[in-house]
Structure formats: structure tokens, C-alpha cells
Amino acid sequence: MQTVRLTRGTRILAIVATLGLVAALVALLMLGGAPLVYRTGMQPLPVSFLLLRNGVYVAGAAALLSLIGLIGIRRYGPTLRRLVPIAFVVSLAIGVVPFTFFNPRNPPPPIHDITTDMDNPPVFVAVLPLREAAKAANPVAYNPDDAKVQKAAYADIVPMVTKLPPAEAFNRAASAARAMGWTMVAQDSGDGRIEASDTTFWFGFTDDVVIRVTAQDGGSRIDIRSLSRIGRGDVGANAKRIRAYEAKLKDALG
């Protein structure tokens, strides 16, 4: 009787482990397919996001099933013994994808326009035709209501000040922008304005950046603004972009 119960239990665990494998594969397909169906125009963005979110849920179920399946791993055949741990690791990795974008305990605010100067934001000029051609949903006019929200969430997003004269500061700011891998749109040294676009890897979202260099106290002040073309919230992407640029610019300024 004891042997029968053990065999039945092993069989059940093997079934659970197999379901975990299947669920992990489905979750992987959903995660990979979410941006694909949007970028190819097969489905609108809300459907793609729904697919992504549900893929994370499926990954959670796969991780749980695989974890249960690991209980009987020593009793499985060689193939299942190899695949169950892989399924668990893959599903767990998929499940933590959202947490790589933001901390759920402190989610980013639902804004998509971040700037170092909220009183007088740098103005977009050269990218306007590109935004119009792309039918960008978000306007370029700065919403003053975003200022209070940004200050609370991104207090570290501030202008950069250097003792370098504006002309030299402009050249180094432009060099740092090129080093970011952005698509350069305009470099107007007379106006102290640099414009560029940055396309995200995963969904192919394009955000626009404008950098303004002005004279201040015998040196220069450099302001940055990063604006998404679509989406109410940017999951913190624009703030991360500005931080990354300022870090590179700091090195360039010396």
C-alpha cells in the first residue's frame, strides 16, 4: 500500500511539474509576444499591455507549479529532472519583470514629462514635425500640475551648473547626448538648444529630449527635459533617462 501511494504521489507531482513547464512556456510566449504584436501593428497598446500583465500572472502560476514539482524531482525521469528547475527559474524571472521597472511599494507617478526646470521648461522646436508625423498623443506644452508631482517623486532632478562658458558647455552637452546613443535631431549653438529622440528597446516607444544651455554667473546652466510621445505615465523612464544623461554629462564636464 505504501508503494502504491508513493507511486501515485510521484505521478501527481510529475503532472504538476509538467503543467509548470507548459505554463512557463506560455508565459514566455506572452511576454515576448506582448511588444511584438504592438510593434507590428497587430494589436493596439492596451491589448499588448494586457497580454504582458497576464503573462506575468501565468508566470507566477508556473513558478508555483514548478516549485511544487521540485518536491519529487529525484523520482522523475532524466528529461523532467532537467526541465523542471529551468521552468522554475524562467517563470520566476518573468514574474519579477515588473519589479525591474519600478518598486511596487513606491511606484512612479503617472506623469510623462520630466524636466530640470519646472518654472521655465526647455522648449521643443525641431522634434515637433516628427511628433506630428508620429501622431504623438501627448502635447508638448508643459502641464504646471506636473511640477508638484515631480518634486515629490524626483527631487534629485535638478539643473547642472558648470564654470565653463556656454559655448564649451554646449559642445560637451552635445557630445554627452551623442554618447547616450540617442537619435540627434538638432544642435543649435546660437540658441543653446540640443534636441534628440530615444527609442525604448522593448516596446519601441519614442521619447523626445531637449537640452538647453544658458549663461549663468560667469559659467553655464544646463537644463534637460524628456517627454514621452504616448502614455499617461512613463513608469519612470524619463527620470531615468535624465539621470543617466546627467551622469554622462558630469564626466564630460570634468
Tab-separated table of C-alpha atoms in Angstrom:
chain	number	residue	atom	x	y	z
A	1	MET	CA	0.000	0.000	0.000
A	2	GLN	CA	2.820	2.374	0.857
A	3	THR	CA	4.475	1.760	-2.515
A	4	VAL	CA	1.216	2.461	-4.351
A	5	ARG	CA	0.706	5.726	-2.513
A	6	LEU	CA	4.255	6.768	-3.315
A	7	THR	CA	3.823	5.958	-6.998
A	8	ARG	CA	0.544	7.836	-7.137
A	9	GLY	CA	2.103	10.813	-5.367
A	10	THR	CA	5.051	10.787	-7.717
A	11	ARG	CA	2.696	10.669	-10.680
A	12	ILE	CA	0.739	13.645	-9.367
A	13	LEU	CA	3.918	15.614	-8.758
A	14	ALA	CA	5.103	14.791	-12.266
A	15	ILE	CA	1.822	16.089	-13.691
A	16	VAL	CA	2.119	19.271	-11.642
A	17	ALA	CA	5.721	19.695	-12.780
A	18	THR	CA	4.669	19.210	-16.406
A	19	LEU	CA	1.931	21.811	-16.021
A	20	GLY	CA	4.571	24.144	-14.632
A	21	LEU	CA	6.682	23.569	-17.731
A	22	VAL	CA	3.762	24.310	-20.038
A	23	ALA	CA	2.754	27.407	-18.071
A	24	ALA	CA	6.333	28.710	-18.130
A	25	LEU	CA	6.437	28.293	-21.902
A	26	VAL	CA	3.089	30.066	-22.306
A	27	ALA	CA	4.260	32.904	-20.051
A	28	LEU	CA	7.456	33.251	-22.065
A	29	LEU	CA	5.471	33.443	-25.305
A	30	MET	CA	3.113	36.029	-23.825
A	31	LEU	CA	5.975	38.157	-22.548
A	32	GLY	CA	7.803	38.035	-25.860
A	33	GLY	CA	4.626	38.448	-27.880
A	34	ALA	CA	3.342	41.492	-25.994
A	35	PRO	CA	5.725	44.026	-27.572
A	36	LEU	CA	5.758	42.136	-30.864
A	37	VAL	CA	2.015	42.430	-31.506
A	38	TYR	CA	2.199	46.156	-30.750
A	39	ARG	CA	5.293	46.969	-32.789
A	40	THR	CA	3.963	45.068	-35.810
A	41	GLY	CA	0.604	46.824	-35.577
A	42	MET	CA	-1.310	43.596	-34.956
A	43	GLN	CA	-2.863	44.892	-31.728
A	44	PRO	CA	-3.221	48.282	-30.012
A	45	LEU	CA	-1.150	49.161	-26.973
A	46	PRO	CA	-3.850	48.345	-24.355
A	47	VAL	CA	-4.109	44.795	-25.700
A	48	SER	CA	-0.334	44.448	-25.642
A	49	PHE	CA	-0.183	45.624	-22.037
A	50	LEU	CA	-2.976	43.206	-21.127
A	51	LEU	CA	-1.003	40.384	-22.691
A	52	LEU	CA	2.084	41.427	-20.757
A	53	ARG	CA	0.234	41.656	-17.454
A	54	ASN	CA	-1.476	38.300	-17.898
A	55	GLY	CA	1.848	36.783	-18.898
A	56	VAL	CA	3.230	37.794	-15.517
A	57	TYR	CA	0.257	36.141	-13.805
A	58	VAL	CA	0.806	32.952	-15.784
A	59	ALA	CA	4.491	33.081	-14.857
A	60	GLY	CA	3.521	33.280	-11.201
A	61	ALA	CA	1.361	30.187	-11.575
A	62	ALA	CA	4.171	28.427	-13.436
A	63	ALA	CA	6.639	29.238	-10.672
A	64	LEU	CA	4.274	27.838	-8.052
A	65	LEU	CA	3.591	24.657	-10.031
A	66	SER	CA	7.283	24.165	-10.737
A	67	LEU	CA	8.136	24.710	-7.089
A	68	ILE	CA	5.667	22.021	-6.077
A	69	GLY	CA	7.024	19.797	-8.819
A	70	LEU	CA	10.535	20.148	-7.418
A	71	ILE	CA	9.444	18.127	-4.392
A	72	GLY	CA	9.571	14.907	-6.376
A	73	ILE	CA	12.433	15.795	-8.696
A	74	ARG	CA	14.584	12.813	-7.642
A	75	ARG	CA	11.887	10.394	-8.753
A	76	TYR	CA	11.384	11.801	-12.258
A	77	GLY	CA	12.974	10.688	-15.477
A	78	PRO	CA	16.143	12.474	-16.641
A	79	THR	CA	14.318	14.834	-19.029
A	80	LEU	CA	11.835	16.069	-16.454
A	81	ARG	CA	14.591	16.394	-13.861
A	82	ARG	CA	16.413	18.803	-16.156
A	83	LEU	CA	13.396	20.808	-17.292
A	84	VAL	CA	11.562	21.423	-14.027
A	85	PRO	CA	14.325	23.583	-12.454
A	86	ILE	CA	14.615	25.500	-15.724
A	87	ALA	CA	10.867	26.121	-15.755
A	88	PHE	CA	11.000	27.389	-12.190
A	89	VAL	CA	13.885	29.775	-12.851
A	90	VAL	CA	12.387	31.076	-16.114
A	91	SER	CA	8.923	31.632	-14.660
A	92	LEU	CA	10.409	33.304	-11.602
A	93	ALA	CA	12.466	35.589	-13.826
A	94	ILE	CA	9.386	36.527	-15.855
A	95	GLY	CA	7.420	37.156	-12.689
A	96	VAL	CA	9.905	39.730	-11.441
A	97	VAL	CA	9.972	41.684	-14.728
A	98	PRO	CA	7.597	44.401	-13.465
A	99	PHE	CA	9.797	44.946	-10.415
A	100	THR	CA	12.760	45.766	-12.668
A	101	PHE	CA	10.869	48.835	-13.869
A	102	PHE	CA	9.681	50.172	-10.540
A	103	ASN	CA	9.263	49.440	-6.859
A	104	PRO	CA	5.613	48.438	-6.278
A	105	ARG	CA	5.832	49.921	-2.789
A	106	ASN	CA	6.824	53.257	-4.286
A	107	PRO	CA	5.518	53.300	-7.874
A	108	PRO	CA	6.460	56.176	-10.191
A	109	PRO	CA	3.870	58.939	-10.602
A	110	PRO	CA	1.536	58.865	-13.630
A	111	ILE	CA	3.336	61.656	-15.495
A	112	HIS	CA	5.308	61.569	-18.734
A	113	ASP	CA	7.061	64.955	-18.914
A	114	ILE	CA	10.129	65.434	-16.705
A	115	THR	CA	12.353	68.499	-16.649
A	116	THR	CA	15.073	70.099	-14.558
A	117	ASP	CA	13.351	73.483	-14.892
A	118	MET	CA	9.676	73.311	-13.981
A	119	ASP	CA	9.270	77.108	-13.955
A	120	ASN	CA	10.613	77.605	-17.464
A	121	PRO	CA	10.976	74.201	-19.181
A	122	PRO	CA	13.189	73.893	-22.270
A	123	VAL	CA	11.079	74.211	-25.409
A	124	PHE	CA	10.868	71.665	-28.209
A	125	VAL	CA	11.250	73.012	-31.735
A	126	ALA	CA	12.921	70.636	-34.188
A	127	VAL	CA	11.138	67.489	-32.995
A	128	LEU	CA	7.673	68.988	-33.481
A	129	PRO	CA	7.294	67.773	-37.099
A	130	LEU	CA	8.476	64.325	-36.023
A	131	ARG	CA	5.928	64.186	-33.226
A	132	GLU	CA	3.207	65.335	-35.594
A	133	ALA	CA	4.164	62.717	-38.175
A	134	ALA	CA	4.138	60.042	-35.476
A	135	LYS	CA	0.744	61.305	-34.252
A	136	ALA	CA	2.106	61.741	-30.750
A	137	ALA	CA	-0.762	61.768	-28.282
A	138	ASN	CA	0.990	63.814	-25.601
A	139	PRO	CA	1.173	67.596	-26.116
A	140	VAL	CA	4.493	69.434	-25.853
A	141	ALA	CA	3.028	72.218	-23.722
A	142	TYR	CA	4.206	71.695	-20.154
A	143	ASN	CA	1.482	70.978	-17.610
A	144	PRO	CA	2.204	73.049	-14.460
A	145	ASP	CA	0.300	70.487	-12.390
A	146	ASP	CA	3.132	68.029	-13.054
A	147	ALA	CA	5.619	70.200	-11.166
A	148	LYS	CA	4.351	69.362	-7.688
A	149	VAL	CA	4.154	65.670	-8.552
A	150	GLN	CA	7.677	65.657	-9.986
A	151	LYS	CA	9.153	67.453	-6.984
A	152	ALA	CA	7.707	64.829	-4.653
A	153	ALA	CA	8.873	61.874	-6.748
A	154	TYR	CA	12.120	63.090	-8.314
A	155	ALA	CA	13.672	65.676	-6.019
A	156	ASP	CA	17.105	64.842	-7.454
A	157	ILE	CA	16.201	66.001	-10.963
A	158	VAL	CA	17.849	69.427	-10.964
A	159	PRO	CA	19.821	71.615	-13.420
A	160	MET	CA	23.552	71.159	-13.856
A	161	VAL	CA	25.845	74.131	-13.345
A	162	THR	CA	29.395	74.472	-14.636
A	163	LYS	CA	32.069	77.151	-14.697
A	164	LEU	CA	32.609	76.508	-18.401
A	165	PRO	CA	31.441	79.222	-20.824
A	166	PRO	CA	28.199	78.458	-22.718
A	167	ALA	CA	29.937	77.611	-25.997
A	168	GLU	CA	32.155	74.965	-24.404
A	169	ALA	CA	29.339	73.687	-22.183
A	170	PHE	CA	27.156	73.325	-25.285
A	171	ASN	CA	29.776	71.271	-27.104
A	172	ARG	CA	30.213	68.941	-24.161
A	173	ALA	CA	26.466	68.648	-23.641
A	174	ALA	CA	26.053	67.685	-27.295
A	175	SER	CA	28.886	65.168	-27.037
A	176	ALA	CA	27.271	63.583	-23.980
A	177	ALA	CA	23.939	63.389	-25.819
A	178	ARG	CA	25.562	61.595	-28.748
A	179	ALA	CA	27.256	59.219	-26.320
A	180	MET	CA	23.824	58.258	-24.989
A	181	GLY	CA	23.060	56.639	-28.335
A	182	TRP	CA	20.134	58.947	-28.991
A	183	THR	CA	18.989	59.998	-32.446
A	184	MET	CA	20.211	63.582	-32.756
A	185	VAL	CA	17.598	65.900	-34.241
A	186	ALA	CA	19.028	69.398	-33.803
A	187	GLN	CA	22.079	71.190	-32.394
A	188	ASP	CA	21.510	74.949	-32.403
A	189	SER	CA	24.536	76.503	-30.725
A	190	GLY	CA	23.184	80.013	-31.238
A	191	ASP	CA	20.040	79.176	-29.312
A	192	GLY	CA	21.852	76.848	-26.921
A	193	ARG	CA	19.406	74.080	-27.774
A	194	ILE	CA	20.009	70.384	-28.438
A	195	GLU	CA	17.160	68.054	-29.425
A	196	ALA	CA	17.168	64.286	-29.722
A	197	SER	CA	14.919	61.244	-29.625
A	198	ASP	CA	15.337	57.980	-27.780
A	199	THR	CA	13.520	54.761	-28.658
A	200	THR	CA	12.999	52.131	-25.989
A	201	PHE	CA	14.136	48.594	-26.708
A	202	TRP	CA	11.139	46.616	-25.504
A	203	PHE	CA	8.044	48.313	-26.949
A	204	GLY	CA	9.764	50.743	-29.276
A	205	PHE	CA	8.342	53.822	-27.557
A	206	THR	CA	9.965	57.046	-28.743
A	207	ASP	CA	10.573	59.835	-26.241
A	208	ASP	CA	11.946	63.253	-27.095
A	209	VAL	CA	14.699	65.138	-25.279
A	210	VAL	CA	15.604	68.812	-25.345
A	211	ILE	CA	18.707	70.242	-23.668
A	212	ARG	CA	19.151	73.952	-23.047
A	213	VAL	CA	22.469	75.641	-22.289
A	214	THR	CA	22.351	79.180	-20.900
A	215	ALA	CA	24.834	81.584	-19.344
A	216	GLN	CA	24.711	81.867	-15.557
A	217	ASP	CA	27.009	83.534	-13.011
A	218	GLY	CA	30.012	83.604	-15.311
A	219	GLY	CA	29.511	79.963	-16.283
A	220	SER	CA	26.695	77.891	-17.704
A	221	ARG	CA	23.490	76.214	-16.639
A	222	ILE	CA	22.281	73.089	-18.414
A	223	ASP	CA	18.630	72.059	-18.286
A	224	ILE	CA	17.121	68.862	-19.661
A	225	ARG	CA	13.585	67.863	-20.494
A	226	SER	CA	12.389	64.403	-21.522
A	227	LEU	CA	8.861	63.918	-22.869
A	228	SER	CA	7.062	60.741	-23.928
A	229	ARG	CA	5.065	60.756	-27.144
A	230	ILE	CA	2.385	58.417	-25.828
A	231	GLY	CA	1.166	57.161	-22.473
A	232	ARG	CA	-0.168	58.905	-19.395
A	233	GLY	CA	2.628	57.509	-17.230
A	234	ASP	CA	6.166	56.629	-18.266
A	235	VAL	CA	6.998	54.112	-15.496
A	236	GLY	CA	9.849	56.406	-14.507
A	237	ALA	CA	11.598	56.158	-17.887
A	238	ASN	CA	12.068	59.892	-18.445
A	239	ALA	CA	13.543	60.466	-14.996
A	240	LYS	CA	15.923	57.546	-15.505
A	241	ARG	CA	16.947	58.982	-18.861
A	242	ILE	CA	17.716	62.391	-17.385
A	243	ARG	CA	19.686	60.839	-14.531
A	244	ALA	CA	21.706	58.738	-16.968
A	245	TYR	CA	22.404	61.745	-19.162
A	246	GLU	CA	23.433	63.942	-16.248
A	247	ALA	CA	25.827	61.233	-15.067
A	248	LYS	CA	27.433	61.118	-18.510
A	249	LEU	CA	27.434	64.900	-18.759
A	250	LYS	CA	29.134	65.175	-15.378
A	251	ASP	CA	32.007	63.093	-16.734
A	252	ALA	CA	32.112	65.190	-19.899
A	253	LEU	CA	32.243	68.450	-17.971
A	254	GLY	CA	35.130	67.174	-15.870
